[in-house]
Short mmCIF file of C-alpha atoms in Angstrom, two decimals:
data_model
loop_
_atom_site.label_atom_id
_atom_site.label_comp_id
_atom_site.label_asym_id
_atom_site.label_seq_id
_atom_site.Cartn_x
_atom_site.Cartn_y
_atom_site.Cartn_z
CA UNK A 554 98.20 -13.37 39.46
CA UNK A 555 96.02 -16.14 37.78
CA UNK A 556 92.45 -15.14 36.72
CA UNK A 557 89.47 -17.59 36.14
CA UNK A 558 89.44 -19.08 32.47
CA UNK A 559 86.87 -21.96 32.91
CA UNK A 560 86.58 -24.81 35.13
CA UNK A 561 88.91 -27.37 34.34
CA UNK A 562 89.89 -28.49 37.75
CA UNK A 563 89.74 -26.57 40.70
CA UNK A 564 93.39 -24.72 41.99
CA UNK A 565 95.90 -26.68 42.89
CA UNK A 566 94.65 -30.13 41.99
CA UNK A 567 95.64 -32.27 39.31
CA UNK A 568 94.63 -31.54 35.99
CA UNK A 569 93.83 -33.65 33.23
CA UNK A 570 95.24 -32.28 29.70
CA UNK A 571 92.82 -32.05 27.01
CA UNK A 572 94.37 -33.45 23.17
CA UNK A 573 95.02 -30.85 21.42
CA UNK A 574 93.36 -29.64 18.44
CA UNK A 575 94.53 -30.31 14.60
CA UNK A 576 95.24 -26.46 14.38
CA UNK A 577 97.38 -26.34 17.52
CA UNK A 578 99.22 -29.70 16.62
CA UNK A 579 100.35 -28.26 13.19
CA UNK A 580 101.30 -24.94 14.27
CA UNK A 581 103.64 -26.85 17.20
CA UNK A 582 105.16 -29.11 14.65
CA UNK A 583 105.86 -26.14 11.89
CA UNK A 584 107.34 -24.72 15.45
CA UNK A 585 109.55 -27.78 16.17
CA UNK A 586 110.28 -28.02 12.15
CA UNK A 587 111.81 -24.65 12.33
CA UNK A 588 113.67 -25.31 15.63
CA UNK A 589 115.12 -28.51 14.22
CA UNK A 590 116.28 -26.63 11.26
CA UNK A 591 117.90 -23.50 12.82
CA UNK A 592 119.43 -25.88 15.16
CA UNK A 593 120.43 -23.00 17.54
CA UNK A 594 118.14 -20.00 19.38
CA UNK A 595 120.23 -17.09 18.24
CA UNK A 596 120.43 -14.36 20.73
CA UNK A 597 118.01 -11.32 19.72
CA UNK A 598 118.31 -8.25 18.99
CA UNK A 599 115.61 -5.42 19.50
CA UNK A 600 112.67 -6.00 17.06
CA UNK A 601 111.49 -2.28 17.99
CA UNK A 602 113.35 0.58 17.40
CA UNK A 603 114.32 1.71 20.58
CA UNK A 604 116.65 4.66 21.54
CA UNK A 605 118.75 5.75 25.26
CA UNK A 606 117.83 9.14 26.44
CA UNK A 607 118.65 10.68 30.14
CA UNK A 608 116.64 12.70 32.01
CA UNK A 609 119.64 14.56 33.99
CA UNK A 610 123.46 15.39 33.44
CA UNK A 611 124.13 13.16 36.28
CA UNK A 612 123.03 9.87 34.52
CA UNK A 613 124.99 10.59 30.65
CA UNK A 614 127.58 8.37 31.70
CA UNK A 615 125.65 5.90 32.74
CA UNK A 616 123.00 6.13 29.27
CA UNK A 617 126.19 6.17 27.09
CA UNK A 618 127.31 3.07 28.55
CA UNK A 619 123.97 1.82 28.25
CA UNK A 620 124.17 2.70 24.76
CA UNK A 621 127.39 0.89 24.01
CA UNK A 622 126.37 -1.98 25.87
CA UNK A 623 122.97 -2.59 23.89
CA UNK A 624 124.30 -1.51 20.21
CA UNK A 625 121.25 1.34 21.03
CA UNK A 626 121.72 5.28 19.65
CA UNK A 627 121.97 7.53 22.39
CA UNK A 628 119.73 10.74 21.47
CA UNK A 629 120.32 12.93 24.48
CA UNK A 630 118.60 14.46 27.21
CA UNK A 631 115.27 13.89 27.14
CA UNK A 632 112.75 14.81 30.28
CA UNK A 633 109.91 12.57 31.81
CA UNK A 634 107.45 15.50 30.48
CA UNK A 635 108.92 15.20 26.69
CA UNK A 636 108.53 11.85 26.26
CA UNK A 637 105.09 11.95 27.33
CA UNK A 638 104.53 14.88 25.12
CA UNK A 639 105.75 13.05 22.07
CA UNK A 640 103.40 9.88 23.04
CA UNK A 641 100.42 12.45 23.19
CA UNK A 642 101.49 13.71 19.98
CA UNK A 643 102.08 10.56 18.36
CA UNK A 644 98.88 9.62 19.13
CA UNK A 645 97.26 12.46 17.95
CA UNK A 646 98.97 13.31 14.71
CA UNK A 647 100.78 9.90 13.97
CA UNK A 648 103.34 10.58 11.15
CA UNK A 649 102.71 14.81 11.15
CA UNK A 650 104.53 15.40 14.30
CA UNK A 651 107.02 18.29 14.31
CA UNK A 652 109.84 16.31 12.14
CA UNK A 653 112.46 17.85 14.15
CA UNK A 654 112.41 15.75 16.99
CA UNK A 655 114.68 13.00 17.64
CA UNK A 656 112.54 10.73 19.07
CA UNK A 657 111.02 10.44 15.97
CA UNK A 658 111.27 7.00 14.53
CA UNK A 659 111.82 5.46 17.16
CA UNK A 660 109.27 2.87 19.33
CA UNK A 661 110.55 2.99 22.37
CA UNK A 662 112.95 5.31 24.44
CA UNK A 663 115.51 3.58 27.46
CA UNK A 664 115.26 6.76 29.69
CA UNK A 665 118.51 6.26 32.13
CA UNK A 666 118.01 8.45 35.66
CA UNK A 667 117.73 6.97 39.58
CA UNK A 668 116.55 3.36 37.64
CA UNK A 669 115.70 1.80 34.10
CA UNK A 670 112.33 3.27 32.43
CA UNK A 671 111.32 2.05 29.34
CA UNK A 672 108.63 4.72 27.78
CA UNK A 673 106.50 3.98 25.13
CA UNK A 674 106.31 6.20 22.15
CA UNK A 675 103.51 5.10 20.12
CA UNK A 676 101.18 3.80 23.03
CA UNK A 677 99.43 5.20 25.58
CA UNK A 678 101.55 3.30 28.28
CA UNK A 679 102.77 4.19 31.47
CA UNK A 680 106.83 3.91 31.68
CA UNK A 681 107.86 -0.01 32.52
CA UNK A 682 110.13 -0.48 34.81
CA UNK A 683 110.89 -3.63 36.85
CA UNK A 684 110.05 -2.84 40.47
CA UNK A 685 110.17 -6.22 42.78
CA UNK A 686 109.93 -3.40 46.73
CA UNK A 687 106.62 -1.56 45.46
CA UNK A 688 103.61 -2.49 43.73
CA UNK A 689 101.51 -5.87 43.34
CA UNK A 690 105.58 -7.36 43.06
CA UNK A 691 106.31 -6.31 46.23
CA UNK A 692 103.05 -6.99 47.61
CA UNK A 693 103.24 -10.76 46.13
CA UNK A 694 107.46 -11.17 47.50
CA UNK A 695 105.79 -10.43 51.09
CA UNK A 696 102.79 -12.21 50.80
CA UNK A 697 103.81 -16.07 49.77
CA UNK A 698 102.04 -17.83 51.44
CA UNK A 699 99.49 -19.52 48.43
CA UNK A 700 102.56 -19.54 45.70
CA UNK A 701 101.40 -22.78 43.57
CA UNK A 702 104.79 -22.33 41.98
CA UNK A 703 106.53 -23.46 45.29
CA UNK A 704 104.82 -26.99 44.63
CA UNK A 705 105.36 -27.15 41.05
CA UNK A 706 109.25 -26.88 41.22
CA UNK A 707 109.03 -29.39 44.64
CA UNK A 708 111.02 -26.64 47.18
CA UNK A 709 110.67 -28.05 49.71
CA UNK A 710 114.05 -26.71 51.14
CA UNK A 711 116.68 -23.92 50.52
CA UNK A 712 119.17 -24.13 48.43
CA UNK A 713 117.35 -25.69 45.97
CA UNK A 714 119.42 -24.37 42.40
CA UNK A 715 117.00 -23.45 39.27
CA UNK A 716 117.47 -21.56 35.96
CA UNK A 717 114.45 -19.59 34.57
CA UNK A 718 115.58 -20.37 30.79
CA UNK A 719 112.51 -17.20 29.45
CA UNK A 720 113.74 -14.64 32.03
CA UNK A 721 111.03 -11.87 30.92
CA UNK A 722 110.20 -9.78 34.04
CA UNK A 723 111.90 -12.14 36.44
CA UNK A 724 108.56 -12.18 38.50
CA UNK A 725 108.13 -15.94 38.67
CA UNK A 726 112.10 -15.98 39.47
CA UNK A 727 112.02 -13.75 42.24
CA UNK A 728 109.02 -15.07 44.09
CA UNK A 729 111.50 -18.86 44.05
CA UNK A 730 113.90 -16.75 45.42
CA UNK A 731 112.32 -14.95 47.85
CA UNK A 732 111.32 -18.76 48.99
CA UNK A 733 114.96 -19.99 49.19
CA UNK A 734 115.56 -21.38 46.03
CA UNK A 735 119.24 -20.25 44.23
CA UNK A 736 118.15 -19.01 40.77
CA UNK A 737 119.92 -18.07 37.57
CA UNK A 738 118.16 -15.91 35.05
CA UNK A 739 118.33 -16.43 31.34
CA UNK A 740 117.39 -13.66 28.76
CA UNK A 741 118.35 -13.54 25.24
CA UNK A 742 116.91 -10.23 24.42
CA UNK A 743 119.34 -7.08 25.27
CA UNK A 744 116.82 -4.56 26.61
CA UNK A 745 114.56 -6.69 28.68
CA UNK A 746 117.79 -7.90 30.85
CA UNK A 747 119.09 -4.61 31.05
CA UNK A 748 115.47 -3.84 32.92
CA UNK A 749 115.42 -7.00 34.62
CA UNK A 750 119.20 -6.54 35.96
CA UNK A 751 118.57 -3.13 37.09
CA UNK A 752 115.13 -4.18 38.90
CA UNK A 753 116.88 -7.14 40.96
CA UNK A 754 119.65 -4.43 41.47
CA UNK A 755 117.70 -2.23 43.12
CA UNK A 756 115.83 -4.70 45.38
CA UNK A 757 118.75 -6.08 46.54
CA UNK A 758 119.27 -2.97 48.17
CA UNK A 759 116.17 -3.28 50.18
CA UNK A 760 116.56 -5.14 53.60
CA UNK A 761 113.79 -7.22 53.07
CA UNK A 762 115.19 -8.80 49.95
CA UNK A 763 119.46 -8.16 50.10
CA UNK A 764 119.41 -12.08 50.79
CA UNK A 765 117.99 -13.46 47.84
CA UNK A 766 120.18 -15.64 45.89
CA UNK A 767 119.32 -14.45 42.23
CA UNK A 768 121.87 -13.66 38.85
CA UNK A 769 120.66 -12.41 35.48
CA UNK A 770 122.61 -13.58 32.58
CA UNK A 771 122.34 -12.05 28.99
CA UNK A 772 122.44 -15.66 27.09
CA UNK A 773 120.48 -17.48 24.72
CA UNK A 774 119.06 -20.65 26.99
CA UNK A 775 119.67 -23.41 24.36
CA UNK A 776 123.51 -22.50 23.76
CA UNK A 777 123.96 -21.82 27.29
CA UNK A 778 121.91 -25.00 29.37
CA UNK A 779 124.09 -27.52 28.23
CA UNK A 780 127.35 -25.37 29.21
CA UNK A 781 126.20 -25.11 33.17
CA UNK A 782 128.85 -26.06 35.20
CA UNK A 783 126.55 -26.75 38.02
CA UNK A 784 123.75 -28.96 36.91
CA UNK A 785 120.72 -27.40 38.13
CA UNK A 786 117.96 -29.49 40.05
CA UNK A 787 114.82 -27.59 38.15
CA UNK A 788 114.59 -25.43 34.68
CA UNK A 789 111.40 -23.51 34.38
CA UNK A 790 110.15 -22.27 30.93
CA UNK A 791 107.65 -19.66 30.55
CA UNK A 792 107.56 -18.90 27.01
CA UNK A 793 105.63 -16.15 25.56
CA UNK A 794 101.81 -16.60 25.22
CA UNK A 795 100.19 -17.45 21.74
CA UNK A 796 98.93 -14.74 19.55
CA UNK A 797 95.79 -14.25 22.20
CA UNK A 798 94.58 -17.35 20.79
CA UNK A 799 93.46 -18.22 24.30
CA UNK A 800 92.84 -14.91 25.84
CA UNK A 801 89.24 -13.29 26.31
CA UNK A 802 90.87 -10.16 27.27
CA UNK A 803 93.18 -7.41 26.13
CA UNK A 804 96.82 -8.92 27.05
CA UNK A 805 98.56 -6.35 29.35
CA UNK A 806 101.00 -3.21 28.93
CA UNK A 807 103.87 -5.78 30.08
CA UNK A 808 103.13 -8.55 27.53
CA UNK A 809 102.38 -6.22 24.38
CA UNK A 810 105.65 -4.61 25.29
CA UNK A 811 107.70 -8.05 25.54
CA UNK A 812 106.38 -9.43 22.09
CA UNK A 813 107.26 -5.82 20.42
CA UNK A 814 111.30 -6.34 22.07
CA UNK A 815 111.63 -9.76 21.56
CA UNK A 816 108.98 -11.34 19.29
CA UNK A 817 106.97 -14.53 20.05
CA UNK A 818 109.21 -17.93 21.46
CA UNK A 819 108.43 -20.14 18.02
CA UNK A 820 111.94 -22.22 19.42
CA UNK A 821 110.06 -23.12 22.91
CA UNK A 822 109.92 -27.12 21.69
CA UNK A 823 113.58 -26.94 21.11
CA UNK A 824 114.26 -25.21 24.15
CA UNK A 825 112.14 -27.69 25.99
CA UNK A 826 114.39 -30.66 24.87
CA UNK A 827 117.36 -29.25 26.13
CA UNK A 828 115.97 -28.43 28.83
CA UNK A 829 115.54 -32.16 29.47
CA UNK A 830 118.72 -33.27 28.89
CA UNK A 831 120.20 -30.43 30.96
CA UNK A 832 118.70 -30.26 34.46
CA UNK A 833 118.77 -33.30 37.06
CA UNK A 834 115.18 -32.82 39.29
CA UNK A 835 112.63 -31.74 36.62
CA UNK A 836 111.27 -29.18 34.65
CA UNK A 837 108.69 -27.04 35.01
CA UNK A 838 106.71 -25.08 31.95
CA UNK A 839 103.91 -22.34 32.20
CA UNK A 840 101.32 -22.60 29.89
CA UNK A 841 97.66 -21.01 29.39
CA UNK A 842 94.70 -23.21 31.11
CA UNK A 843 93.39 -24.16 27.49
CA UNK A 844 97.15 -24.60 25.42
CA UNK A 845 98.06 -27.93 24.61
CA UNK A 846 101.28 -29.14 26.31
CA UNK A 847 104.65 -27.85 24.92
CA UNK A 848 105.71 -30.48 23.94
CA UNK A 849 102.93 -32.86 22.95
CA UNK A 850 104.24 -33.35 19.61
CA UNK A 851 107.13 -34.80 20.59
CA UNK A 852 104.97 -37.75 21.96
CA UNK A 853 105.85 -36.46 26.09
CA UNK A 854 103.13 -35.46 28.20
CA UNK A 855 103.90 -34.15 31.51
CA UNK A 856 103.88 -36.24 34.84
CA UNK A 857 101.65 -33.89 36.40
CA UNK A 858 100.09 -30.82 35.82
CA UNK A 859 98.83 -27.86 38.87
CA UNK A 860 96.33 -25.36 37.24
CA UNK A 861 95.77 -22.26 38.75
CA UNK A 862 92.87 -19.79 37.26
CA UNK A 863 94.13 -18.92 34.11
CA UNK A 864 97.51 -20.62 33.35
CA UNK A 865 98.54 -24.09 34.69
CA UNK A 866 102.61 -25.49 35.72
CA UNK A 867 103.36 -29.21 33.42
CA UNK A 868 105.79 -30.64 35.20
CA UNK A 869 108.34 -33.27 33.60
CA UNK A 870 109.72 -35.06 35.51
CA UNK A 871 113.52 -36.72 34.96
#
């Protein structure tokens, strides 16, 4: 899943960090100002305004208790074919769509049937939906054999316990899984963990992957990391991308829909020095090829770095 962004160092090799600019050291230390200041990640709630439909009587119970669960409204009933409607008509008409529809409003609609959809009422997405049997997921969980990830977190053998503190789509998470590591997943936003649970849910009723060890909690990583009862050996960090500020591309549907839920991570410093003082091995942080080092304002470069085509794995060392 990592593209070609120049020629830094060829995969897999070590990779020497350039220093970063006066633009990006600024905007990290307004970052780390602000962390140091809030002194706590707060857990978030939706930035878009999302809504819980269901697409048959069967699943009402299940979408009201979706509903509850999230703080969300519940509109109704709503079929596959009407949400798309309303996206087409959204589109086309913007604000002059028929202004008796409940969907109106709203960003995004949490459609509740046979698995988690989230549809897109303003875009011209397809439904997201975390899918780890099907797809280039399931296509990547059987086919592990070039994971650079394995040799950035050192698994070397099962059992090996790590927290993904920036849950997201769980992707990263399940691939460590799915090569014997035990892993806990942190998210702090309500709807993304909902889709993540309900993803890992499903594929755990698949033979192929009912023996992964893998739990989803709904926490905010920098409360939660230093209550672990169970120190973990590795904490990975994948924080949200900067603004496209080194992208030469059009992000994709699943990263334009993450910023809308839950915003951009301007706490990942913080988080990354908890992090530290809360895991025993190392830990582990994704970055784009060209991004300075999370963490290079606090005067700690990583021990080593593993770049892959267009993102790289710092690793820290304890």
């Amino acid at each position: 899943n990592l593209g070609v962004v120049g020629a830094l160092s060829s995969p897999g090799s070590p990779l020497r960090l350039p220093g970063p600019s006066l633009s990006l050291r600024r905007g990290l230390m307004r970052r780390i100002i602000r962390g140091s200041k809030s002194g706590r990640r707060r857990l978030l709630s939706t930035r878009a305004n999302v809504c819980v439909v269901y697409d048959q009587d069967l699943s009402a119970r299940n979408a009201k208790r979706f509903a509850q669960d999230l703080k969300l409204p519940l509109i109704g009933r709503c079929k596959r074919e009407e949400l798309k409607t309303h996206q087409k008509k959204h589109r086309k008409f913007k604000d002059n769509i028929i202004s008796a529809s409940p969907l109106i409003g709203y960003n995004y609609a949490l459609s509740v049937g046979e698995c988690l959809e989230l549809h897109s009422l303003c875009r011209s997405f397809a439904p997201l939906k975390v899918d780890f049997v099907s797809g280039p997921n399931g296509y990547r969980l059987r086919n592990l054999h070039n994971e650079l990830i394995k040799q950035a977190v050192g698994l070397s053998q099962e059992g090996l316990r790590v927290v993904d503190s920036t849950g997201g789509l769980g992707v990263d998470s399940m691939v460590l899984a799915a090569l014997g590591a035990e892993v806990t997943i942190i998210e702090r936003c309500p709807v993304v963990a909902a889709l993540l649970e309900d993803g890992i849910k499903r594929a755990k009723n698949h033979w192929l992957l009912s023996h992964l060890c893998v739990e989803v909690v709904h926490a905010d990583s920098i409360a939660y990391l230093p209550r672990l009862e169970q120190v973990p050996d590795v904490i990975y960090i994948d924080p949200m991308y900067p603004d496209h500020e080194f992208r030469t591309t059009a992000a994709p549907k699943e990263m334009v829909i993450l910023r809308d839920l839950a915003g951009n991570d301007a706490d990942d410093a913080e988080l990354f020095e908890v992090a530290m003082a809360s895991c025993s091995g190392r830990v582990v942080v994704k970055r784009p090829m060209r991004a300075s080092a999370v963490a290079s304002e606090l005067g700690v470069q990583p021990d080593s770095s593993l770049a892959g085509q267009s993102s790289r794995f710092d690793v820290y060392l304890i």
